PDB file of C-alpha atoms in Angstrom:
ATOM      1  CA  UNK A1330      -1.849   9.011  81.072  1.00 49.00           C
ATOM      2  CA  UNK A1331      -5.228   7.540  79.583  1.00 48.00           C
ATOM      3  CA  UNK A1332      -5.089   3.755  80.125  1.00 47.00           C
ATOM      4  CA  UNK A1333      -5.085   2.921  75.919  1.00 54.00           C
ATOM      5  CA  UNK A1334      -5.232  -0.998  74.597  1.00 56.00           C
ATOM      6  CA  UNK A1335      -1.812  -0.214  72.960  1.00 83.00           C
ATOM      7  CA  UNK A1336       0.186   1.093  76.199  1.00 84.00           C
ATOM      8  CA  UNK A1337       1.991  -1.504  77.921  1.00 93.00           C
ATOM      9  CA  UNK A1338       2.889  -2.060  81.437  1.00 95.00           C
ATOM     10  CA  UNK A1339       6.863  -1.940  81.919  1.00 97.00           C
ATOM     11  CA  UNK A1340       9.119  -1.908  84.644  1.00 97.00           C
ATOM     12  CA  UNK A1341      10.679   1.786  85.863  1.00 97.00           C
ATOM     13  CA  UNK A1342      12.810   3.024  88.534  1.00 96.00           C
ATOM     14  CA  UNK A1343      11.291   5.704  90.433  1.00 96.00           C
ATOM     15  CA  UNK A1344      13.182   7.013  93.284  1.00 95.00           C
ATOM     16  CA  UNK A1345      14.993   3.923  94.159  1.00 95.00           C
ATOM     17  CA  UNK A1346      12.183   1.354  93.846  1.00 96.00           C
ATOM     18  CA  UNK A1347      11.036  -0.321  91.418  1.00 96.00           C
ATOM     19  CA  UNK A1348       7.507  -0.198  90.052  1.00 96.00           C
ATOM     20  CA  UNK A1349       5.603  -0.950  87.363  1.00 96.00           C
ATOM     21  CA  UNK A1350       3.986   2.058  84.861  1.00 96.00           C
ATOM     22  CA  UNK A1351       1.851   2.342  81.620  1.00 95.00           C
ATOM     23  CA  UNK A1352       4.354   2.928  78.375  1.00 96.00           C
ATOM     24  CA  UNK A1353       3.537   4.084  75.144  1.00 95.00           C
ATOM     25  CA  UNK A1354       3.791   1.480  72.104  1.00 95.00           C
ATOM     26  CA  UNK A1355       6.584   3.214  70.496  1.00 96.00           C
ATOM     27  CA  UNK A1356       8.683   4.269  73.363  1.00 97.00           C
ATOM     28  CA  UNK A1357      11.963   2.686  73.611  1.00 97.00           C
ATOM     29  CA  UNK A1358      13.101   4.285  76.323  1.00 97.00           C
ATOM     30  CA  UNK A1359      14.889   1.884  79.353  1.00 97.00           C
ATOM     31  CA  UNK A1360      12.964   3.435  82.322  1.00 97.00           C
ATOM     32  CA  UNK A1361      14.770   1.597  84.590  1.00 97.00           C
ATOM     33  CA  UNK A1362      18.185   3.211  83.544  1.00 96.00           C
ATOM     34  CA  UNK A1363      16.761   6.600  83.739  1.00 93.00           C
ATOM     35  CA  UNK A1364      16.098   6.226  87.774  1.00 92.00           C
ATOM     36  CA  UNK A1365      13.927   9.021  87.876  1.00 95.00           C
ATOM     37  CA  UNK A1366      13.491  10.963  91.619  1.00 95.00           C
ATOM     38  CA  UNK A1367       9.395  10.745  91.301  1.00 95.00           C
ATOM     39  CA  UNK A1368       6.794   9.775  88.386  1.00 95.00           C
ATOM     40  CA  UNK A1369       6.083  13.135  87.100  1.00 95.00           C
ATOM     41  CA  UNK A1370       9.816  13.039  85.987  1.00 95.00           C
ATOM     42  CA  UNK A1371       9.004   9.575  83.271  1.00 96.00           C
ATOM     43  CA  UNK A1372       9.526  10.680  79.908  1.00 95.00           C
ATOM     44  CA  UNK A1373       8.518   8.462  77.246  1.00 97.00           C
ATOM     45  CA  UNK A1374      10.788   9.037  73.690  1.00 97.00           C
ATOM     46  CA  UNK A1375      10.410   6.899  70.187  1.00 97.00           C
ATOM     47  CA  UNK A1376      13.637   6.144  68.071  1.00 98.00           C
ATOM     48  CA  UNK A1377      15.603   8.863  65.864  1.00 97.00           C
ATOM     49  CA  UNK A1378      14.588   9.342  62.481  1.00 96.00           C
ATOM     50  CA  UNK A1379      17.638  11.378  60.882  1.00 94.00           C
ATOM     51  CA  UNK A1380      17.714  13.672  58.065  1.00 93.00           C
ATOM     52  CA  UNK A1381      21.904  13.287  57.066  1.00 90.00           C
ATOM     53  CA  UNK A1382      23.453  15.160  54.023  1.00 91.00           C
ATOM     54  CA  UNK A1383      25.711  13.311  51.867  1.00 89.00           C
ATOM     55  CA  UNK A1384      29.911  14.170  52.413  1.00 82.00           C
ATOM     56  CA  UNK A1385      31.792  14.747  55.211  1.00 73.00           C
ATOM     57  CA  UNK A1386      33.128  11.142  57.650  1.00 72.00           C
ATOM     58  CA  UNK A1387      32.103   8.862  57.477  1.00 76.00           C
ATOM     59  CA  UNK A1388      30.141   9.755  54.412  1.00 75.00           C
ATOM     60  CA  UNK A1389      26.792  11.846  55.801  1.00 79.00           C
ATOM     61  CA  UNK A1390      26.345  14.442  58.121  1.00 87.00           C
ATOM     62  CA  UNK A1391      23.504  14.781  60.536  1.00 87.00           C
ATOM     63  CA  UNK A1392      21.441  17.775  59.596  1.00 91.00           C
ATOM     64  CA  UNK A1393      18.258  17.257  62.487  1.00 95.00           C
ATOM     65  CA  UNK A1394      16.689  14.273  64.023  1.00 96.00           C
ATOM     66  CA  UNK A1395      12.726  13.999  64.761  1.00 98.00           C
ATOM     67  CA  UNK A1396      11.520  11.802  67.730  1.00 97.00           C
ATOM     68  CA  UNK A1397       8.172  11.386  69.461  1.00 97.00           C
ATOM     69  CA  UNK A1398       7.835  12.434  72.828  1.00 96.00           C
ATOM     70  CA  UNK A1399       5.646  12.261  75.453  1.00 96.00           C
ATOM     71  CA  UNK A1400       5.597  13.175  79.476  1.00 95.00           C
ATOM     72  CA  UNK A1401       2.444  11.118  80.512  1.00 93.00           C
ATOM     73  CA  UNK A1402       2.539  11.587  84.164  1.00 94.00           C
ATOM     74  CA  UNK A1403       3.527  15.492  84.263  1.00 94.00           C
ATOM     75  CA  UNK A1404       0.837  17.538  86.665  1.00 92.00           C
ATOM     76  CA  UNK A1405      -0.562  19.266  84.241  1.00 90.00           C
ATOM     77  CA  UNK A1406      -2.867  17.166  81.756  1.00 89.00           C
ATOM     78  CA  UNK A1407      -2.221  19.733  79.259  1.00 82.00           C
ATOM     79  CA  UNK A1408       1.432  18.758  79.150  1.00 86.00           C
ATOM     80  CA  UNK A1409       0.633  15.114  79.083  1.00 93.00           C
ATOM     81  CA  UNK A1410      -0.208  14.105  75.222  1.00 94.00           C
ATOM     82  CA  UNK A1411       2.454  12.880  72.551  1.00 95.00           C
ATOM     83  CA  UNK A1412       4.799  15.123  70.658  1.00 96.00           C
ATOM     84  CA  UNK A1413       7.099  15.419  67.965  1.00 97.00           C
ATOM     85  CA  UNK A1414      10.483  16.278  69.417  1.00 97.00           C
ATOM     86  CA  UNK A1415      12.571  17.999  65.831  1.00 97.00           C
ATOM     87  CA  UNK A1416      16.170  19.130  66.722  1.00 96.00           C
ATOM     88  CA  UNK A1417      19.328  19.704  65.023  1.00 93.00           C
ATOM     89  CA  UNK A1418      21.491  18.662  68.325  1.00 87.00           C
ATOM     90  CA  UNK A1419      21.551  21.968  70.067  1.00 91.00           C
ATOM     91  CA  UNK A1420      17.730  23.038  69.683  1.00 94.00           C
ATOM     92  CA  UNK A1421      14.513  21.157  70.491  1.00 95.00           C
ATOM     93  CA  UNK A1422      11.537  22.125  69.185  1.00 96.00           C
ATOM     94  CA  UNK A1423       8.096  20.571  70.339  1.00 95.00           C
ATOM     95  CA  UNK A1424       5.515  20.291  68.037  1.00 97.00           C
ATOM     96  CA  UNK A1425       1.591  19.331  68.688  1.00 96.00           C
ATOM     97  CA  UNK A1426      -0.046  17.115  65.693  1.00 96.00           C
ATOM     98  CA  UNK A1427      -1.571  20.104  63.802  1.00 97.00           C
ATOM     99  CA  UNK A1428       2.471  21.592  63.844  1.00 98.00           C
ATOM    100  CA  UNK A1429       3.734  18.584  63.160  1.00 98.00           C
ATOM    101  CA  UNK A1430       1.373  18.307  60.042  1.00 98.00           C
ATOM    102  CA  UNK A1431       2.870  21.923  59.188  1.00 98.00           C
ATOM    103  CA  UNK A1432       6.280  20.739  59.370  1.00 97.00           C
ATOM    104  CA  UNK A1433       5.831  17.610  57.487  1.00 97.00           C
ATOM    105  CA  UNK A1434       4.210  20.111  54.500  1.00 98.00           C
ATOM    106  CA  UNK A1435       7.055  22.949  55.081  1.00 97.00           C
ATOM    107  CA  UNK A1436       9.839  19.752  54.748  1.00 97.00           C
ATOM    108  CA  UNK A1437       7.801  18.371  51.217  1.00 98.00           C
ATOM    109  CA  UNK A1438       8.062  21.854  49.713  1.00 98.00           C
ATOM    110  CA  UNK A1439      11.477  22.542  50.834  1.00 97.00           C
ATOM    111  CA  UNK A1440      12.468  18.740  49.520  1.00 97.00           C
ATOM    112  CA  UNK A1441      11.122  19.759  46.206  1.00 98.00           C
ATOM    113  CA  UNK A1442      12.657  23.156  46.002  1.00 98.00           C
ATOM    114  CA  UNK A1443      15.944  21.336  46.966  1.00 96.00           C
ATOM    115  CA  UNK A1444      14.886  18.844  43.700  1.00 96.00           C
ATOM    116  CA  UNK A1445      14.152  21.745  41.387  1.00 96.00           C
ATOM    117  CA  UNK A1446      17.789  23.006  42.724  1.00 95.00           C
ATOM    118  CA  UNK A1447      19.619  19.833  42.089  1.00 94.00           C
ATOM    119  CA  UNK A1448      18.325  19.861  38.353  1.00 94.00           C
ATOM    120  CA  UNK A1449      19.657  23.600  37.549  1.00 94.00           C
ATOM    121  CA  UNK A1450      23.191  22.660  39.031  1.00 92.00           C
ATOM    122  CA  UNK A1451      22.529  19.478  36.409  1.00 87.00           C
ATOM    123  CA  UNK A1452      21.771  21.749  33.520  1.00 81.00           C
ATOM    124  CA  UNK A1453      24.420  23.923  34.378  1.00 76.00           C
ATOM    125  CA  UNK A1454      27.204  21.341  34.275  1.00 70.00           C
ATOM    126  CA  UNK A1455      26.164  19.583  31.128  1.00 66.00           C
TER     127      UNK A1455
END
C-alpha cells in the first residue's frame, strides 16, 4: 500500500506478534482480532451500508449490503487498490470505481422504476 496522508498507522496481529501497519481512513476493521498467519493476509473493510425492504421481523428485511474493501499488502499490486464489496449474504461481488459508478447508475434507474411502480399500485387502489 502507497503511504497516503489519510492512512493511519494501527496495531495488527500478524502471526502471533504484534506489529504496527498502514490502515485505510475508513476501515473499521480490529486487525488485532483477525490474527492473520502473514501480512499479505490484512484485509481492510469499511462499515455496512444496507439496502432493507419494509415487512417481515422485526419490521425490514435485508435485501444486500455494500462495503469498501481493500487488500493493501496482497503480492500482486494489481490486487492492492480499494473496492466496493456488494452482496446479498451469500454472493460477493467486487467492483473497481468505474463498476461501482455503473452500479450506483443501474441502482438510480431501478429506484425510479420501483417509484414509477409504487404510483400504479397507488392509482390502482384509489
Amino acid at each position: 500500500m502507497a503511504a497516503t496522508a489519510s492512512a493511519r498507522l494501527v496495531p495488527a496481529l500478524i502471526n502471533g506478534r504484534t506489529v504496527r501497519i498502514e490502515c485505510l481512513p475508513w476501515c473499521v476493521t480490529d486487525h488485532v482480532a483477525e490474527s492473520e498467519r502473514s501480512l499479505e493476509d490484512v484485509a481492510h473493510a469499511g462499515a455496512l451500508t444496507d439496502l432493507v425492504v419494509p415487512g417481515g421481523e422485526p419490521g425490514l428485511r435485508l435485501l444486500a449490503h455494500v462495503r469498501l474493501g481493500a487488500d493493501s499488502y496482497a503480492p500482486d499490486p494489481a490486487d492492492q487498490d480499494p473496492f466496493l464489496v456488494v452482496s446479498d449474504g451469500s454472493e460477493s461481488h467486487h467492483l473497481n470505481p468505474k463498476q461501482a459508478g455503473q452500479f450506483a447508475d443501474n441502482l438510480i434507474a431501478f429506484a425510479e422504476q420501483v417509484r414509477s411502480l409504487a404510483h400504479a399500485i397507488t392509482e390502482v387502489a384509489s
